[in-house]
Tab-separated table of C-alpha atoms and ligand atoms in Angstrom:
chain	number	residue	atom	x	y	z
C	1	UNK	CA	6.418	1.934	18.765
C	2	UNK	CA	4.496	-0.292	16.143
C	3	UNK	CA	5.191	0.424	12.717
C	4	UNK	CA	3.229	0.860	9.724
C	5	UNK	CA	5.125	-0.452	6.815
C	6	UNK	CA	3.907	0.984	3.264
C	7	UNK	CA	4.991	-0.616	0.253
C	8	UNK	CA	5.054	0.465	-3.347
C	9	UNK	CA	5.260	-1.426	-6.505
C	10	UNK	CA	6.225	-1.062	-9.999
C	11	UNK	CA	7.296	2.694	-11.412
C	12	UNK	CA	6.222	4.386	-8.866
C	13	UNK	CA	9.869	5.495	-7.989
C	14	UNK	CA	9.001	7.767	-11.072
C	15	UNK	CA	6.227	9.543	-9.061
C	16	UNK	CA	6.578	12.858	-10.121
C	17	UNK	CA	7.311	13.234	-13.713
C	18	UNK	CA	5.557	10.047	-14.892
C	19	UNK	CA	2.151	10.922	-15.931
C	20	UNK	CA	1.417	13.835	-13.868
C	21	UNK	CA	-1.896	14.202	-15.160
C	22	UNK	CA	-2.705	11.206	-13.658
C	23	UNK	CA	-0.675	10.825	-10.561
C	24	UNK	CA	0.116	14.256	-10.170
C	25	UNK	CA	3.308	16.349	-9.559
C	26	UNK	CA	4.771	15.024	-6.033
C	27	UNK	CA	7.850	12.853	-5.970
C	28	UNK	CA	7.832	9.301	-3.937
C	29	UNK	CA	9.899	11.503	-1.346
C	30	UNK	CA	7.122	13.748	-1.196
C	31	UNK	CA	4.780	11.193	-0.196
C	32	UNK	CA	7.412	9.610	2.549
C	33	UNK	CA	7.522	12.766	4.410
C	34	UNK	CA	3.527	12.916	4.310
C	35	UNK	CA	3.334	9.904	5.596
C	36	UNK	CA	6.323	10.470	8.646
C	37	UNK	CA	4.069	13.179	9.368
C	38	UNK	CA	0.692	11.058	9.390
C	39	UNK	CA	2.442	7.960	10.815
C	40	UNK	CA	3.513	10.615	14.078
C	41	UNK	CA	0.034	11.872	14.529
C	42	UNK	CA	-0.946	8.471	14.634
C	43	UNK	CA	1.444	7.354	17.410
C	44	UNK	CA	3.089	4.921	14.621
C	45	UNK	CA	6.998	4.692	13.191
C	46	UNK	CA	6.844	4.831	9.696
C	47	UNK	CA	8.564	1.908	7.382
C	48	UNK	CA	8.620	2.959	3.674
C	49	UNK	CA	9.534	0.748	0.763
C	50	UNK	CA	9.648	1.158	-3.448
C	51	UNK	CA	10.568	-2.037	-5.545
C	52	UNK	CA	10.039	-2.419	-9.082
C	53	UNK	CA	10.430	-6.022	-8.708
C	54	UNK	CA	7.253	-8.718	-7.556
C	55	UNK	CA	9.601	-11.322	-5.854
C	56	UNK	CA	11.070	-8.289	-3.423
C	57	UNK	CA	7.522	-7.162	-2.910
C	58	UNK	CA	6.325	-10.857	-2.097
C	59	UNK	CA	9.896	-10.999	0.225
C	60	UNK	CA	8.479	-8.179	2.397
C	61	UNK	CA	4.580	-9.326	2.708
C	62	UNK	CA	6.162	-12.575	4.124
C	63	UNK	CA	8.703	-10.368	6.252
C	64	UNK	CA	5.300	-7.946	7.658
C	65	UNK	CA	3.295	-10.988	8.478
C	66	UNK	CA	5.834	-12.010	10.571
C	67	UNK	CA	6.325	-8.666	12.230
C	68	UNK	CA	2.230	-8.419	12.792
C	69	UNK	CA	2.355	-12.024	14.686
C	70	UNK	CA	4.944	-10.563	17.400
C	71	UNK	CA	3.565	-6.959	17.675
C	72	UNK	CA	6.294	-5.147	15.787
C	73	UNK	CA	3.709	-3.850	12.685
C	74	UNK	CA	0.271	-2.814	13.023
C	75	UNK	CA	0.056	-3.764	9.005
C	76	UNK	CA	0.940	-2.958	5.526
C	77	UNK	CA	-0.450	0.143	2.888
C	78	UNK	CA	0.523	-1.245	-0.416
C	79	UNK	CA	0.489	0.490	-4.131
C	80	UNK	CA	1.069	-2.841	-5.962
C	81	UNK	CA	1.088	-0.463	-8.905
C	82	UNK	CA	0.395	-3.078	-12.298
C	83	UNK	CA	1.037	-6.095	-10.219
C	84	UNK	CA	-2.240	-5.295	-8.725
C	85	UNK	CA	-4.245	-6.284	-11.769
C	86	UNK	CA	-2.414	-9.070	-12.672
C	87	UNK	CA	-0.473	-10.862	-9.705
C	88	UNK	CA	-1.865	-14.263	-8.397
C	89	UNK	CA	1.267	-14.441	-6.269
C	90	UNK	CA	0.788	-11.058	-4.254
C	91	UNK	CA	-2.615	-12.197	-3.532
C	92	UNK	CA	-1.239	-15.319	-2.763
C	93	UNK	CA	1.350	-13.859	-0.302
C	94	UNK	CA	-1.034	-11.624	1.700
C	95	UNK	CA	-3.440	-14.359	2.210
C	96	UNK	CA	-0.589	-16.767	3.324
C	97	UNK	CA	1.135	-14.209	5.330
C	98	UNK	CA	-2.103	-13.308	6.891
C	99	UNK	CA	-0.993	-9.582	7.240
C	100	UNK	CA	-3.853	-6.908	7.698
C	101	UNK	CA	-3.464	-4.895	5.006
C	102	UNK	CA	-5.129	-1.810	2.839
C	103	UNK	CA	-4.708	-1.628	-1.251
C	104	UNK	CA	-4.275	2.107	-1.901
C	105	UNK	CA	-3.950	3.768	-5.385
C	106	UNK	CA	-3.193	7.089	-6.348
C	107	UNK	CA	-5.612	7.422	-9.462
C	108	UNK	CA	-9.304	6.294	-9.492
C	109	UNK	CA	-8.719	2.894	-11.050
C	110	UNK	CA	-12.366	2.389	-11.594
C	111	UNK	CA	-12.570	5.562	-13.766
C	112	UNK	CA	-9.629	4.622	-16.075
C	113	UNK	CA	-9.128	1.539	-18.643
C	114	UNK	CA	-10.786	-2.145	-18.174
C	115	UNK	CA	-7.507	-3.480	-17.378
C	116	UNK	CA	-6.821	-1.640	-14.638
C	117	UNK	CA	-10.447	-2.279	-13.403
C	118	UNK	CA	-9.868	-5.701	-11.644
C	119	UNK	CA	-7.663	-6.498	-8.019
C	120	UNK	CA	-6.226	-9.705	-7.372
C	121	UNK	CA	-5.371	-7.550	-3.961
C	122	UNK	CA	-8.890	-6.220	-3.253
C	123	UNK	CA	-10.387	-10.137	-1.884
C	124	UNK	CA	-7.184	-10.281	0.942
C	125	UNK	CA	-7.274	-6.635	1.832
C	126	UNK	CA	-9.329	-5.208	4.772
C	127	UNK	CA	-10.037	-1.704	2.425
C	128	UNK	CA	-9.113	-0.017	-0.119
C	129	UNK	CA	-8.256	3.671	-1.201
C	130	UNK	CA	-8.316	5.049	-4.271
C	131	UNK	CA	-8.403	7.930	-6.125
C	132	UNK	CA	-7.882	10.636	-3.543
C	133	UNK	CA	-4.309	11.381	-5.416
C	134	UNK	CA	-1.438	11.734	-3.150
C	135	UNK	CA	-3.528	12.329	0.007
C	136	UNK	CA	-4.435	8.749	-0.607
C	137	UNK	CA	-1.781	7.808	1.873
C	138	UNK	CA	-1.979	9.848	5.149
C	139	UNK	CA	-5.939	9.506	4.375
C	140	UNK	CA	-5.089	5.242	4.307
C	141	UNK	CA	-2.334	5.464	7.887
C	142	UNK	CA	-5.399	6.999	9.527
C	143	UNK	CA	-7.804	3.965	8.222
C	144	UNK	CA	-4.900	1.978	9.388
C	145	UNK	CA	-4.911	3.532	12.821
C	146	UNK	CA	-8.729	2.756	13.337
C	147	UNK	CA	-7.994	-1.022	11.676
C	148	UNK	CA	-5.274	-1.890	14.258
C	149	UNK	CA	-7.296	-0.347	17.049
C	150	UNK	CA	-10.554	-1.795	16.475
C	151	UNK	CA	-8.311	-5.432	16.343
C	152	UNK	CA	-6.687	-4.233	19.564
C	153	UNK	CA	-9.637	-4.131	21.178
C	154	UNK	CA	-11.018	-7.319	19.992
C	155	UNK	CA	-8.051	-9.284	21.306
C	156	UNK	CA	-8.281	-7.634	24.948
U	1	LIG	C1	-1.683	2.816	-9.496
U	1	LIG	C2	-2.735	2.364	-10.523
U	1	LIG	C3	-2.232	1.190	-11.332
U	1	LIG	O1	-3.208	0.790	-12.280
U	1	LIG	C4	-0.964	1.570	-12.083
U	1	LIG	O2	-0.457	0.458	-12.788
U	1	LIG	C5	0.072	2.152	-11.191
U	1	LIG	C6	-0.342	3.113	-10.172
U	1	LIG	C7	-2.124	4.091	-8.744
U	1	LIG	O3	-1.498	4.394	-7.738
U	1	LIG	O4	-3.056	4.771	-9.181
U	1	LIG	O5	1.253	1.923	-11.352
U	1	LIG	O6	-1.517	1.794	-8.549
């Protein structure tokens, strides 16, 4: 079974009682069993990551475009968290990597400070999700799903 491998950045380990206004009240375990359950509707196994630290988030973009080029991952769902807005070398790693991949966010970035209001993700990303909360993710596997088919189906 291909896998889906979805990555999150910076402080979002702290999903849950950071900011809950924002990002709302469910912990980072919370969203890994929505996601088992999307990922299994979706005929996918589900590979779910948290680092606080860019290097180890660059280390597995590298690791999932190597899995995508021999069938083992149907691509990556990544909250970059901050490193989204200001990381050359995540951009740099999903271009080079050449993974398919969708930018998700929990919040509506667009709606919140200028800072937050530019993607150095967004240009090497097939889509993006934002600011459907939580349900961001099950709502981004099933994008996923229709990504990896659609390229399926080019290929045969
Ligand atoms: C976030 C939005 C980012 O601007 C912020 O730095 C995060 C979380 C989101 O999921 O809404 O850490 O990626």
């Amino acid at each position: 079974m291909k896998k889906i491998l979805i990555l999150n950045g910076p402080n979002l380990n702290l999903l849950g009682r950071r900011e809950p206004g924002v990002y709302g009240s469910q912990t980072l375990d919370d969203v890994k069993q929505l996601c088992a359950v999307a990922c299994a509707a979706h005929g996918y196994a589900l590979d779910f990551r948290q680092s606080n630290h860019e290097g180890v988030l660059i280390d597995w973009i590298h690791e999932a475009g190597a899995a995508q080029a021999v069938g083992d991952v149907a691509g990556v769902i990544f909250n970059a968290g901050a490193y989204t807005h200001t990381s050359i070398a995540l951009h740099d790693a999903v271009k080079g990597a050449a993974v398919r991949l969708i930018e998700l966010h929990i919040s509506n970035v667009h709606a919140r400070e200028e800072f937050r209001q530019h993607s150095y993700l967004s240009p090497v990303a097939q889509g993006v999700m934002f600011g459907f909360g939580t349900h961001g993710y099950p709502l981004a596997i099933a994008a996923m799903a229709v990504l990896h088919e659609q390229a399926e189906a080019t290929i045969k």
